[in-house]
PDB file of C-alpha atoms in Angstrom:
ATOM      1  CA  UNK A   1       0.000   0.000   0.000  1.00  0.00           C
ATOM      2  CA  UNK A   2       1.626   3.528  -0.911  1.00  0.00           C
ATOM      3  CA  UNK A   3       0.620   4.892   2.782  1.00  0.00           C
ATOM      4  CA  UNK A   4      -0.650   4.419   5.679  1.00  0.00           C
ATOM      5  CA  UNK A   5      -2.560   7.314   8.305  1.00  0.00           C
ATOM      6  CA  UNK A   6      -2.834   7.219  12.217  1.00  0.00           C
ATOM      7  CA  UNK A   7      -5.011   9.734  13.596  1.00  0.00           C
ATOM      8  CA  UNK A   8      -4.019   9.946  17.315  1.00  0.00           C
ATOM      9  CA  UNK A   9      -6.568  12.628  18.074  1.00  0.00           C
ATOM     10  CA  UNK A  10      -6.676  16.819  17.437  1.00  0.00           C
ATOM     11  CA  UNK A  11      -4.617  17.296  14.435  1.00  0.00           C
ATOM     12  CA  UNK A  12      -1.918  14.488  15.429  1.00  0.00           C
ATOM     13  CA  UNK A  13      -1.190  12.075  12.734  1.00  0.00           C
ATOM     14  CA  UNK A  14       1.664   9.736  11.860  1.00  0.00           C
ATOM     15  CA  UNK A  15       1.992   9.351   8.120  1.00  0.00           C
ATOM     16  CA  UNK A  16       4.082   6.394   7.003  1.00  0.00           C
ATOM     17  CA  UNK A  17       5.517   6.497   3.400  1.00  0.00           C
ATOM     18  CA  UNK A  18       8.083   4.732   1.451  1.00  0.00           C
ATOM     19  CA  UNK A  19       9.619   3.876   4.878  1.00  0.00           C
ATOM     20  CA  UNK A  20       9.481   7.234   6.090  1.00  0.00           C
ATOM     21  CA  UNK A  21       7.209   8.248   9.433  1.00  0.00           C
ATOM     22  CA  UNK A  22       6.302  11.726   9.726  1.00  0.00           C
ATOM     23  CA  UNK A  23       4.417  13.152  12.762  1.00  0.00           C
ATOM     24  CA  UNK A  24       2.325  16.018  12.443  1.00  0.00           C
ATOM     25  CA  UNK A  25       1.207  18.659  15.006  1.00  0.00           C
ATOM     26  CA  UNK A  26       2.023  16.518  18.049  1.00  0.00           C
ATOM     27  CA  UNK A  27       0.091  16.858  20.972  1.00  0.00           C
ATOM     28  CA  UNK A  28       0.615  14.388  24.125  1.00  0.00           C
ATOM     29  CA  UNK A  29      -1.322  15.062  27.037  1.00  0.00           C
ATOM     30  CA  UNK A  30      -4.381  14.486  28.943  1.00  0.00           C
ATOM     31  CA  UNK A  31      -5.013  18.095  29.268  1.00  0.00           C
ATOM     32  CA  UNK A  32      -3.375  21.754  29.035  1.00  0.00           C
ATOM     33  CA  UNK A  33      -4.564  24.842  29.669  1.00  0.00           C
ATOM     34  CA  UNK A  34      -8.534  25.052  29.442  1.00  0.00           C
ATOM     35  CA  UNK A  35      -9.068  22.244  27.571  1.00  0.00           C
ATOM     36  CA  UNK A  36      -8.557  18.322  28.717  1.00  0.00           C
ATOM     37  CA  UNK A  37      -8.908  15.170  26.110  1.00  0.00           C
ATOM     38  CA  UNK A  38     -12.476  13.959  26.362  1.00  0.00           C
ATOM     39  CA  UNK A  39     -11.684  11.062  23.824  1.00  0.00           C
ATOM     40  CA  UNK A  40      -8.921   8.525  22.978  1.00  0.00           C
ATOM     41  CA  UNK A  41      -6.077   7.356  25.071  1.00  0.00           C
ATOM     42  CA  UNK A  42      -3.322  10.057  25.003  1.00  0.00           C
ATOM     43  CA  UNK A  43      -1.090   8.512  22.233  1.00  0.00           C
ATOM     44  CA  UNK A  44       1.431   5.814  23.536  1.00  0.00           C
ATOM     45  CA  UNK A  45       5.456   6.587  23.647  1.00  0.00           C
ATOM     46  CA  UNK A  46       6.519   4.957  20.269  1.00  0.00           C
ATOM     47  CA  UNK A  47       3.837   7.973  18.230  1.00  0.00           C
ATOM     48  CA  UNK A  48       6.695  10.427  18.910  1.00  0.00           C
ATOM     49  CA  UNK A  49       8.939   8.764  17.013  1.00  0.00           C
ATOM     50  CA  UNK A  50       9.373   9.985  13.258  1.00  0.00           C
ATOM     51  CA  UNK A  51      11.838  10.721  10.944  1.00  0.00           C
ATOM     52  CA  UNK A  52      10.168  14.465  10.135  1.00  0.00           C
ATOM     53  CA  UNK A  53       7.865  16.696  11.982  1.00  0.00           C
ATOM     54  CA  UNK A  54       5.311  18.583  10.597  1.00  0.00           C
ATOM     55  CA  UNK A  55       4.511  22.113  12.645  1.00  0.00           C
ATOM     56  CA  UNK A  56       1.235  24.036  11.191  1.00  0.00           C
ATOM     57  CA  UNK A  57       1.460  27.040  13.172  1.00  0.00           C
ATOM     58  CA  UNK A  58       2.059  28.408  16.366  1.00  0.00           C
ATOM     59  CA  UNK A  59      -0.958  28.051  18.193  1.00  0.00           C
ATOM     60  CA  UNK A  60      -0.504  26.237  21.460  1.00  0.00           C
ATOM     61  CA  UNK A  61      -3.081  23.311  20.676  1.00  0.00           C
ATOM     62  CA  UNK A  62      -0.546  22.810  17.438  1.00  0.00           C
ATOM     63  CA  UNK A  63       3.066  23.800  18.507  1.00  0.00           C
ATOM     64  CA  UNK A  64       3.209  22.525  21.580  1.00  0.00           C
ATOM     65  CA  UNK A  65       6.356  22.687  23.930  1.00  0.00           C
ATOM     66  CA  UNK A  66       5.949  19.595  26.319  1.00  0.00           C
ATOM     67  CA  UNK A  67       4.704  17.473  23.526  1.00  0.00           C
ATOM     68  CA  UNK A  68       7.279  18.422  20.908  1.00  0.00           C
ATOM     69  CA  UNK A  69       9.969  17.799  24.382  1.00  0.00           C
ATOM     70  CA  UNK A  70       8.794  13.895  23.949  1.00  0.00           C
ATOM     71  CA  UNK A  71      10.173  13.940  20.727  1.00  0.00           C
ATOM     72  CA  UNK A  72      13.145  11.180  19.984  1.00  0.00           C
ATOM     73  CA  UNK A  73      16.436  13.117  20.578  1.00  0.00           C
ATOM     74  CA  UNK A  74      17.713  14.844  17.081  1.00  0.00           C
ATOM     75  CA  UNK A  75      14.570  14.553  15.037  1.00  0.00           C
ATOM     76  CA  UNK A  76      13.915  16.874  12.090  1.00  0.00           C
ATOM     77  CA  UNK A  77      11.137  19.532  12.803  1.00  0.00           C
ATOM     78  CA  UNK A  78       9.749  21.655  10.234  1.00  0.00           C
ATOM     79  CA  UNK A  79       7.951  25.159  11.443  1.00  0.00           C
ATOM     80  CA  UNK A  80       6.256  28.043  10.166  1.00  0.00           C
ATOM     81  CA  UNK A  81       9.220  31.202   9.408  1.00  0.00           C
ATOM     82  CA  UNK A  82      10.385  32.979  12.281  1.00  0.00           C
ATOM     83  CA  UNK A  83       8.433  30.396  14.565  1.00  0.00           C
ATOM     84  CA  UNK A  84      11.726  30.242  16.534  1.00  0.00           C
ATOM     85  CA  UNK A  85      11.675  34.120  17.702  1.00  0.00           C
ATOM     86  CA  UNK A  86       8.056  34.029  18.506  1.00  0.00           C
ATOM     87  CA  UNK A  87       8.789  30.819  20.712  1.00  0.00           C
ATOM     88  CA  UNK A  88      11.669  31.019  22.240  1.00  0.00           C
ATOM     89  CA  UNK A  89      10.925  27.856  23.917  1.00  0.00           C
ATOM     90  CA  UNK A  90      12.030  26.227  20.388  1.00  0.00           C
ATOM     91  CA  UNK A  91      15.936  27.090  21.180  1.00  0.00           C
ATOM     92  CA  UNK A  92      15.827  25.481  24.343  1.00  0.00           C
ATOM     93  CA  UNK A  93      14.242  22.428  22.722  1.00  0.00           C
ATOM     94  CA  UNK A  94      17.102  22.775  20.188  1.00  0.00           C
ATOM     95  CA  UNK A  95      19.675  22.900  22.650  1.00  0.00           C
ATOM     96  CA  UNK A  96      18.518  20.205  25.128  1.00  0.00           C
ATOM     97  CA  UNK A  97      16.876  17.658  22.826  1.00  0.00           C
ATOM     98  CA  UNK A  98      19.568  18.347  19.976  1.00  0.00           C
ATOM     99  CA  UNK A  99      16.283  18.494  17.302  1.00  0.00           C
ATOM    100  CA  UNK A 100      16.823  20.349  13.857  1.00  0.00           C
ATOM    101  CA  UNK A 101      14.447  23.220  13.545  1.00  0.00           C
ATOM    102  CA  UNK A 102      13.789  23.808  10.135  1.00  0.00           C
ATOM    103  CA  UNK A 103      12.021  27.373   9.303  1.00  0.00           C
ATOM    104  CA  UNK A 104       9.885  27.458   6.080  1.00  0.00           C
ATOM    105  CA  UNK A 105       7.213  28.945   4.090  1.00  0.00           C
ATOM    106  CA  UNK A 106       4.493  28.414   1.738  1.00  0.00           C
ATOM    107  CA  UNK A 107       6.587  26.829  -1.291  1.00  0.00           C
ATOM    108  CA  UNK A 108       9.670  25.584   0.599  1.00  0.00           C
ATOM    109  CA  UNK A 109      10.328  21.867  -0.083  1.00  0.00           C
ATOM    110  CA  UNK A 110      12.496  19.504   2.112  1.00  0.00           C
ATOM    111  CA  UNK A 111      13.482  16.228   0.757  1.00  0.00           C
ATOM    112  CA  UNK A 112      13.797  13.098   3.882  1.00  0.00           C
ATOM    113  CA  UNK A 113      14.593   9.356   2.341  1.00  0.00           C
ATOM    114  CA  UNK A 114      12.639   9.006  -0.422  1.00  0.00           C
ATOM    115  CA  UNK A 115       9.654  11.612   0.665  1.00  0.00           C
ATOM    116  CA  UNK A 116       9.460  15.318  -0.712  1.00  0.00           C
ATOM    117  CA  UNK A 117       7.774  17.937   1.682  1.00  0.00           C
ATOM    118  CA  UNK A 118       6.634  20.924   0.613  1.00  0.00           C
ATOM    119  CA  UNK A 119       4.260  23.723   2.330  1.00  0.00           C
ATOM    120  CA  UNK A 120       1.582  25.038   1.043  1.00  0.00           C
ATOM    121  CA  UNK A 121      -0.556  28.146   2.340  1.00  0.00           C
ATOM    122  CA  UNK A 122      -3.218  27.785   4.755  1.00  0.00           C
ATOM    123  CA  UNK A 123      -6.075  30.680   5.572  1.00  0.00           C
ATOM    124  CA  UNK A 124      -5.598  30.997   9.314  1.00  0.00           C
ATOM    125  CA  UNK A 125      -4.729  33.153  11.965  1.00  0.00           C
ATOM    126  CA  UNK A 126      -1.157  31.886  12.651  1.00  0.00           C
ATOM    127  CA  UNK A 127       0.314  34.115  15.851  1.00  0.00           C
ATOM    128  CA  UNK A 128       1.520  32.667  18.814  1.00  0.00           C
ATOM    129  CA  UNK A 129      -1.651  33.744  21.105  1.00  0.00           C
ATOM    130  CA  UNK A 130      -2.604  35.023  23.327  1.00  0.00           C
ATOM    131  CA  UNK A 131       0.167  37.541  22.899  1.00  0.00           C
ATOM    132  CA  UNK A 132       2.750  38.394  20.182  1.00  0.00           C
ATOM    133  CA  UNK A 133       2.819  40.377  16.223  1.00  0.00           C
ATOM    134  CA  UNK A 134       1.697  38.286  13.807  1.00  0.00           C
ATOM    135  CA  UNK A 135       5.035  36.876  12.908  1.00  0.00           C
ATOM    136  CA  UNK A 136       4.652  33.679  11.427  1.00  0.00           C
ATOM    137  CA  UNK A 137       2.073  32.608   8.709  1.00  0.00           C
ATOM    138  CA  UNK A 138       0.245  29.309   9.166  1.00  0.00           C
ATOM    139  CA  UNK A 139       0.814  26.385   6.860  1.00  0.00           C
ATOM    140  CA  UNK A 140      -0.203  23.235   4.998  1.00  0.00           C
ATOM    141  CA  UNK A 141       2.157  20.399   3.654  1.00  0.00           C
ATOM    142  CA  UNK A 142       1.722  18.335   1.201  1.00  0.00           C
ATOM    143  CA  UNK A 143       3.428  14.714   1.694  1.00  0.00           C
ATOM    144  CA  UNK A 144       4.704  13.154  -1.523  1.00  0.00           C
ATOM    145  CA  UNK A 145       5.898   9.851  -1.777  1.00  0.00           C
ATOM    146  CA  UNK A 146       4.092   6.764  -3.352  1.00  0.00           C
ATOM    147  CA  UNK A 147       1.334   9.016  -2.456  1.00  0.00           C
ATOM    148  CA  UNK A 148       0.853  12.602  -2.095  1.00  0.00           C
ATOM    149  CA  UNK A 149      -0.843  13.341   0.838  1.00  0.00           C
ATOM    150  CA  UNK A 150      -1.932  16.953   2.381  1.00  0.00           C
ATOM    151  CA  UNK A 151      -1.874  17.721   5.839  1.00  0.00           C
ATOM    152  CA  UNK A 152      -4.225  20.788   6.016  1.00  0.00           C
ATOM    153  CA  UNK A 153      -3.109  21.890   9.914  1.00  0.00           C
ATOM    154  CA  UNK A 154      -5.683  24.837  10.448  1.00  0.00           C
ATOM    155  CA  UNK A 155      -7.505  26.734   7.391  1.00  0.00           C
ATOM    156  CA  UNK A 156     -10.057  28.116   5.731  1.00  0.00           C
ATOM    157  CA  UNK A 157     -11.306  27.819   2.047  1.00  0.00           C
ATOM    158  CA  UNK A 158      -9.539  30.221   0.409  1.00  0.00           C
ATOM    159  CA  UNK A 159      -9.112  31.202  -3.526  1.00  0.00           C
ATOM    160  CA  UNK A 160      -6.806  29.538  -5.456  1.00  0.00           C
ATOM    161  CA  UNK A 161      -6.631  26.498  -2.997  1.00  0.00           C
ATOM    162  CA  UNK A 162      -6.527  23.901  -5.614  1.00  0.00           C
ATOM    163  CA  UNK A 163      -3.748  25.783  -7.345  1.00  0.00           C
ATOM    164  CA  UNK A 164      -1.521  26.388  -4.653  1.00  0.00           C
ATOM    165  CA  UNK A 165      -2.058  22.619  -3.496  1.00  0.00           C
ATOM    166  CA  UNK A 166      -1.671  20.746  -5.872  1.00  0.00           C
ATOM    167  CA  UNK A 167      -2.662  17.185  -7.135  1.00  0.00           C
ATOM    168  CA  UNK A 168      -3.673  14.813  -3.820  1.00  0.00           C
ATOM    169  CA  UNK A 169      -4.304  11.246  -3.084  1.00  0.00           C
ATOM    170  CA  UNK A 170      -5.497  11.494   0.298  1.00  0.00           C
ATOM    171  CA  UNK A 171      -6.107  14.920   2.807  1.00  0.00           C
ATOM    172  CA  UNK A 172      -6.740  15.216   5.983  1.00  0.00           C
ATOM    173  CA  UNK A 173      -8.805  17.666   6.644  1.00  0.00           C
ATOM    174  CA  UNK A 174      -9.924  19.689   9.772  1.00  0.00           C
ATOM    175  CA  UNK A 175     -13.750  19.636  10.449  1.00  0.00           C
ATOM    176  CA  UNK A 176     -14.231  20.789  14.028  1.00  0.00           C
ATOM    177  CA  UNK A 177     -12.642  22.557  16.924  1.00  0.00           C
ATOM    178  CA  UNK A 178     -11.663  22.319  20.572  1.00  0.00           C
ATOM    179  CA  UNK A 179     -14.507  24.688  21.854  1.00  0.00           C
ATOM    180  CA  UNK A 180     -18.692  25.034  20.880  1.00  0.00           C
ATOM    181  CA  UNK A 181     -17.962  27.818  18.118  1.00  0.00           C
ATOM    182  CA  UNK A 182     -15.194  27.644  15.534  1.00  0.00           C
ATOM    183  CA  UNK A 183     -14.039  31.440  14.815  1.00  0.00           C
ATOM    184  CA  UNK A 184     -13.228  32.881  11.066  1.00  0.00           C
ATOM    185  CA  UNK A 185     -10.932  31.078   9.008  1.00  0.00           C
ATOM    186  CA  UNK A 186     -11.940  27.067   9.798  1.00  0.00           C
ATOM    187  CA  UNK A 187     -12.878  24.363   8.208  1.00  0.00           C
ATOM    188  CA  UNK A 188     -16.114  22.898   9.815  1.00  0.00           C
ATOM    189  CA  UNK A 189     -17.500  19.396   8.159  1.00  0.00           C
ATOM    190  CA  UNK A 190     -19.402  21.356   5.628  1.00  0.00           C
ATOM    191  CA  UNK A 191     -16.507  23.384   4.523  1.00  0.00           C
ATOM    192  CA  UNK A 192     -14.237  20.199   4.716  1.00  0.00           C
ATOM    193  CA  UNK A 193     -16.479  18.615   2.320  1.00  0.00           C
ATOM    194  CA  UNK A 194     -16.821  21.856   0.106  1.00  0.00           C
ATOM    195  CA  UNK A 195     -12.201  21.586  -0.032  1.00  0.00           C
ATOM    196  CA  UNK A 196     -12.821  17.694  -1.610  1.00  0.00           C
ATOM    197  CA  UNK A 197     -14.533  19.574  -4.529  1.00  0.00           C
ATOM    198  CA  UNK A 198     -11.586  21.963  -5.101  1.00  0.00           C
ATOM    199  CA  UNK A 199      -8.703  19.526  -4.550  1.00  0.00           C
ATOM    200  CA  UNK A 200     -10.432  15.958  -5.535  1.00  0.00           C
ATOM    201  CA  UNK A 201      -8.567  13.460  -3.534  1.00  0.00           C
ATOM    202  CA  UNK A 202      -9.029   9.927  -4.456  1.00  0.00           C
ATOM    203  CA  UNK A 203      -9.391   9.631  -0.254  1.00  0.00           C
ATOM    204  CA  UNK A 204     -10.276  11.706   3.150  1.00  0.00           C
ATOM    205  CA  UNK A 205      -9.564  11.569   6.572  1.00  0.00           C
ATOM    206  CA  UNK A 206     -11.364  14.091   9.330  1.00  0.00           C
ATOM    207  CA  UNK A 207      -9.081  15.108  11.821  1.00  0.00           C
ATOM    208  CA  UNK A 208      -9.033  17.919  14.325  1.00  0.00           C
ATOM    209  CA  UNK A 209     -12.470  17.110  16.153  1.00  0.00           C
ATOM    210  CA  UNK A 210     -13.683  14.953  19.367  1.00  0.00           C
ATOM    211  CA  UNK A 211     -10.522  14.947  21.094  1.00  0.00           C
ATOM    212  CA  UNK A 212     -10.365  17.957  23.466  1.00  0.00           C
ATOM    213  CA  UNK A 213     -12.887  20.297  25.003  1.00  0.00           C
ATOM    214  CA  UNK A 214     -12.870  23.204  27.398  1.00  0.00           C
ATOM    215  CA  UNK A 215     -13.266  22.141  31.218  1.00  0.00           C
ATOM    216  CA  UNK A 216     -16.585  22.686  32.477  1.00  0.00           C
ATOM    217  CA  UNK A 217     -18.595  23.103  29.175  1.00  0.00           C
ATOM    218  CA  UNK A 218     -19.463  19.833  28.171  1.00  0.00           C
ATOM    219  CA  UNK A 219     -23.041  20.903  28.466  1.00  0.00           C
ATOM    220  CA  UNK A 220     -22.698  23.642  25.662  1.00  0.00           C
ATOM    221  CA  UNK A 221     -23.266  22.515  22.326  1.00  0.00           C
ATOM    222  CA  UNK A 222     -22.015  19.394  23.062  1.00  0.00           C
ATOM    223  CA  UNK A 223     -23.025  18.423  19.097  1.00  0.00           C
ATOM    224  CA  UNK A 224     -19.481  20.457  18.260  1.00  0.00           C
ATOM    225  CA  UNK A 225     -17.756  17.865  19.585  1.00  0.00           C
ATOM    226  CA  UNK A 226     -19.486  14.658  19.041  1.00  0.00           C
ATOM    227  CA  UNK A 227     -20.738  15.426  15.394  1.00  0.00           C
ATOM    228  CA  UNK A 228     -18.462  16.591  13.009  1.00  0.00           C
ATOM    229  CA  UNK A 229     -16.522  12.988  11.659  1.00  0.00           C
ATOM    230  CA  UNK A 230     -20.133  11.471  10.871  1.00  0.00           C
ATOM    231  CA  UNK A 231     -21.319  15.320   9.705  1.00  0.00           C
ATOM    232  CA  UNK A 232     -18.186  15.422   7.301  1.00  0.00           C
ATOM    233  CA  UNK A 233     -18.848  11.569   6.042  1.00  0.00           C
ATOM    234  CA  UNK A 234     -22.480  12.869   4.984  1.00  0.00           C
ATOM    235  CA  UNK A 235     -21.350  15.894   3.582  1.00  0.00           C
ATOM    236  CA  UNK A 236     -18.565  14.002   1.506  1.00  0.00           C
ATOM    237  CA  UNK A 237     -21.419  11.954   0.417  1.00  0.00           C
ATOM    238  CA  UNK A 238     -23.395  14.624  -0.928  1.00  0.00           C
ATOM    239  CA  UNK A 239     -20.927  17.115  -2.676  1.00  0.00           C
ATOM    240  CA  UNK A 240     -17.995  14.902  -3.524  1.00  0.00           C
ATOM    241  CA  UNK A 241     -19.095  11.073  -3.873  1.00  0.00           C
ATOM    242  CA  UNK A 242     -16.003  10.097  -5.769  1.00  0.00           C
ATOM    243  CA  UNK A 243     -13.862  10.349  -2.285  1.00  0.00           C
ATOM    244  CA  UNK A 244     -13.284   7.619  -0.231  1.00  0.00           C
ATOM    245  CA  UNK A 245     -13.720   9.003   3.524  1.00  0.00           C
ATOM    246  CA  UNK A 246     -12.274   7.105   6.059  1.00  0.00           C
ATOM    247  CA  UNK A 247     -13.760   8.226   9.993  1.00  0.00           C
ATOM    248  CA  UNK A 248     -11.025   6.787  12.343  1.00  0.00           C
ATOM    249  CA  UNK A 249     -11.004   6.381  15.801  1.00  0.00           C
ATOM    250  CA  UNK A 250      -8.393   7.754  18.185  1.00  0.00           C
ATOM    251  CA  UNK A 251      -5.113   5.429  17.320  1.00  0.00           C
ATOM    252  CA  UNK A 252      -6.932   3.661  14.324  1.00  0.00           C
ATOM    253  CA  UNK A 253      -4.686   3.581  11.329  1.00  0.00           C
ATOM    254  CA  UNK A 254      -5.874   3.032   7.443  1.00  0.00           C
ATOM    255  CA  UNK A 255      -4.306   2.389   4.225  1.00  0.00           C
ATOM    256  CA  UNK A 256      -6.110   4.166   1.611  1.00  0.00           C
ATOM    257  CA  UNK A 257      -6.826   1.954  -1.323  1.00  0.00           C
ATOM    258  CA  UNK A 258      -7.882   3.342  -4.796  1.00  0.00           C
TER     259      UNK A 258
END
């Protein structure tokens, strides 16, 4: 099979192609800050270990120090430019746990083995909050091996999408949040199913939903967390019946066929 996809929960996913692991937006605890993991066993030791990892943008629930501190000792870390001033906490993980930070931006590729990575844009808000200039922009990457597969991190739709993409065999695609309302520049499972139609991928995975949720709220809208992987699967259905959408559990793996 060209590759294989673990969704671990969030926006955590190990994609394994042409004997290359690649780990993206790791995030490896119970809880942090407001939120705590509702859902799925916080992912076991061997997850952090990858040959490339794949940083979206600087948001907390994405880059996130303690998590990316698991890491194996001198892995290979790609992050949005000028993610290292905004957090500085990415020297000291440089220093201490001897990683390679790698800065890039939309259009940047970075060859590993036999895989070619390359970022792609992504509509979405990517400062290090709750403080900080907007100093880094948020990103996609595209995956290309036996397969090409896109990693959308955080985004909206945005013009030109298809275009700045690229060709896909599989994407995994954001359709919910961490909290009852998503804010500007998200995909919810509607959206997610509108981005098949512009980028066509022979197969889907939902990611970034049912994983964490603010303490004390599970009350409020609780639908915004439950619904979105079964939303996005009916939604697929109806605009873009061609895809193949695959609704993992937490730590469930697939090999897309097609």
């Amino acid at each position: 099979m060209p590759v294989e996809v673990t969704w671990w929960g969030h926006a955590t996913c190990t994609i394994e192609d042409s004997g290359v692991r690649v780990l993206t937006d790791p995030l490896f605890v119970r809880r942090f800050a407001h939120l705590r993991r509702r859902r799925g066993a916080v992912p076991p030791p061997e997850a952090a270990a990858a040959a490339l990892v794949l940083v979206s943008h600087l948001h907390s629930d994405h880059l996130h120090l303690p998590s990316l501190a698991r890491l194996t000792s001198g892995s290979r870390l790609l992050v949005p430019a000028g993610a290292v001033r905004a957090v500085p906490g990415l020297r000291v993980l440089r220093r201490v746990r001897a990683l390679h930070i790698t800065e890039v931006e939309a259009g940047d590729e970075v060859k590993v083995g036999d895989l070619r990575v390359r970022a792609v844009p992504a509509r979405h808000d990517g400062r290090r909050l709750p403080v900080g200039p907007h100093r880094s922009p948020a990103l996609g990457y595209v995956v290309e091996g036996e397969a090409r597969t896109y990693f959308a991190g955080d985004t909206g739709l945005f013009d030109g999408m298809a275009e700045a993409i690229g060709p896909v065999d599989v994407a995994l695609l954001p359709v919910g949040g961490w909290g009852p309302w998503l804010g500007h520049n998200h995909l919810d499972a509607t959206r997610a199913a509108e981005a098949l139609t512009r980028l066509g991928p022979r197969s889907a995975v939902p990611v970034h939903y049912g994983t964490y949720w603010p303490i004390g709220m599970d009350g409020i809208r609780p639908h915004e967390f439950h619904a979105p992987g079964e939303e996005f699967v009916r939604h697929a259905a109806r605009l873009a019946p061609e895809v193949t959408v695959h609704r993992l559990e937490h730590g469930e793996r697939v090999r897309p066929t097609w």
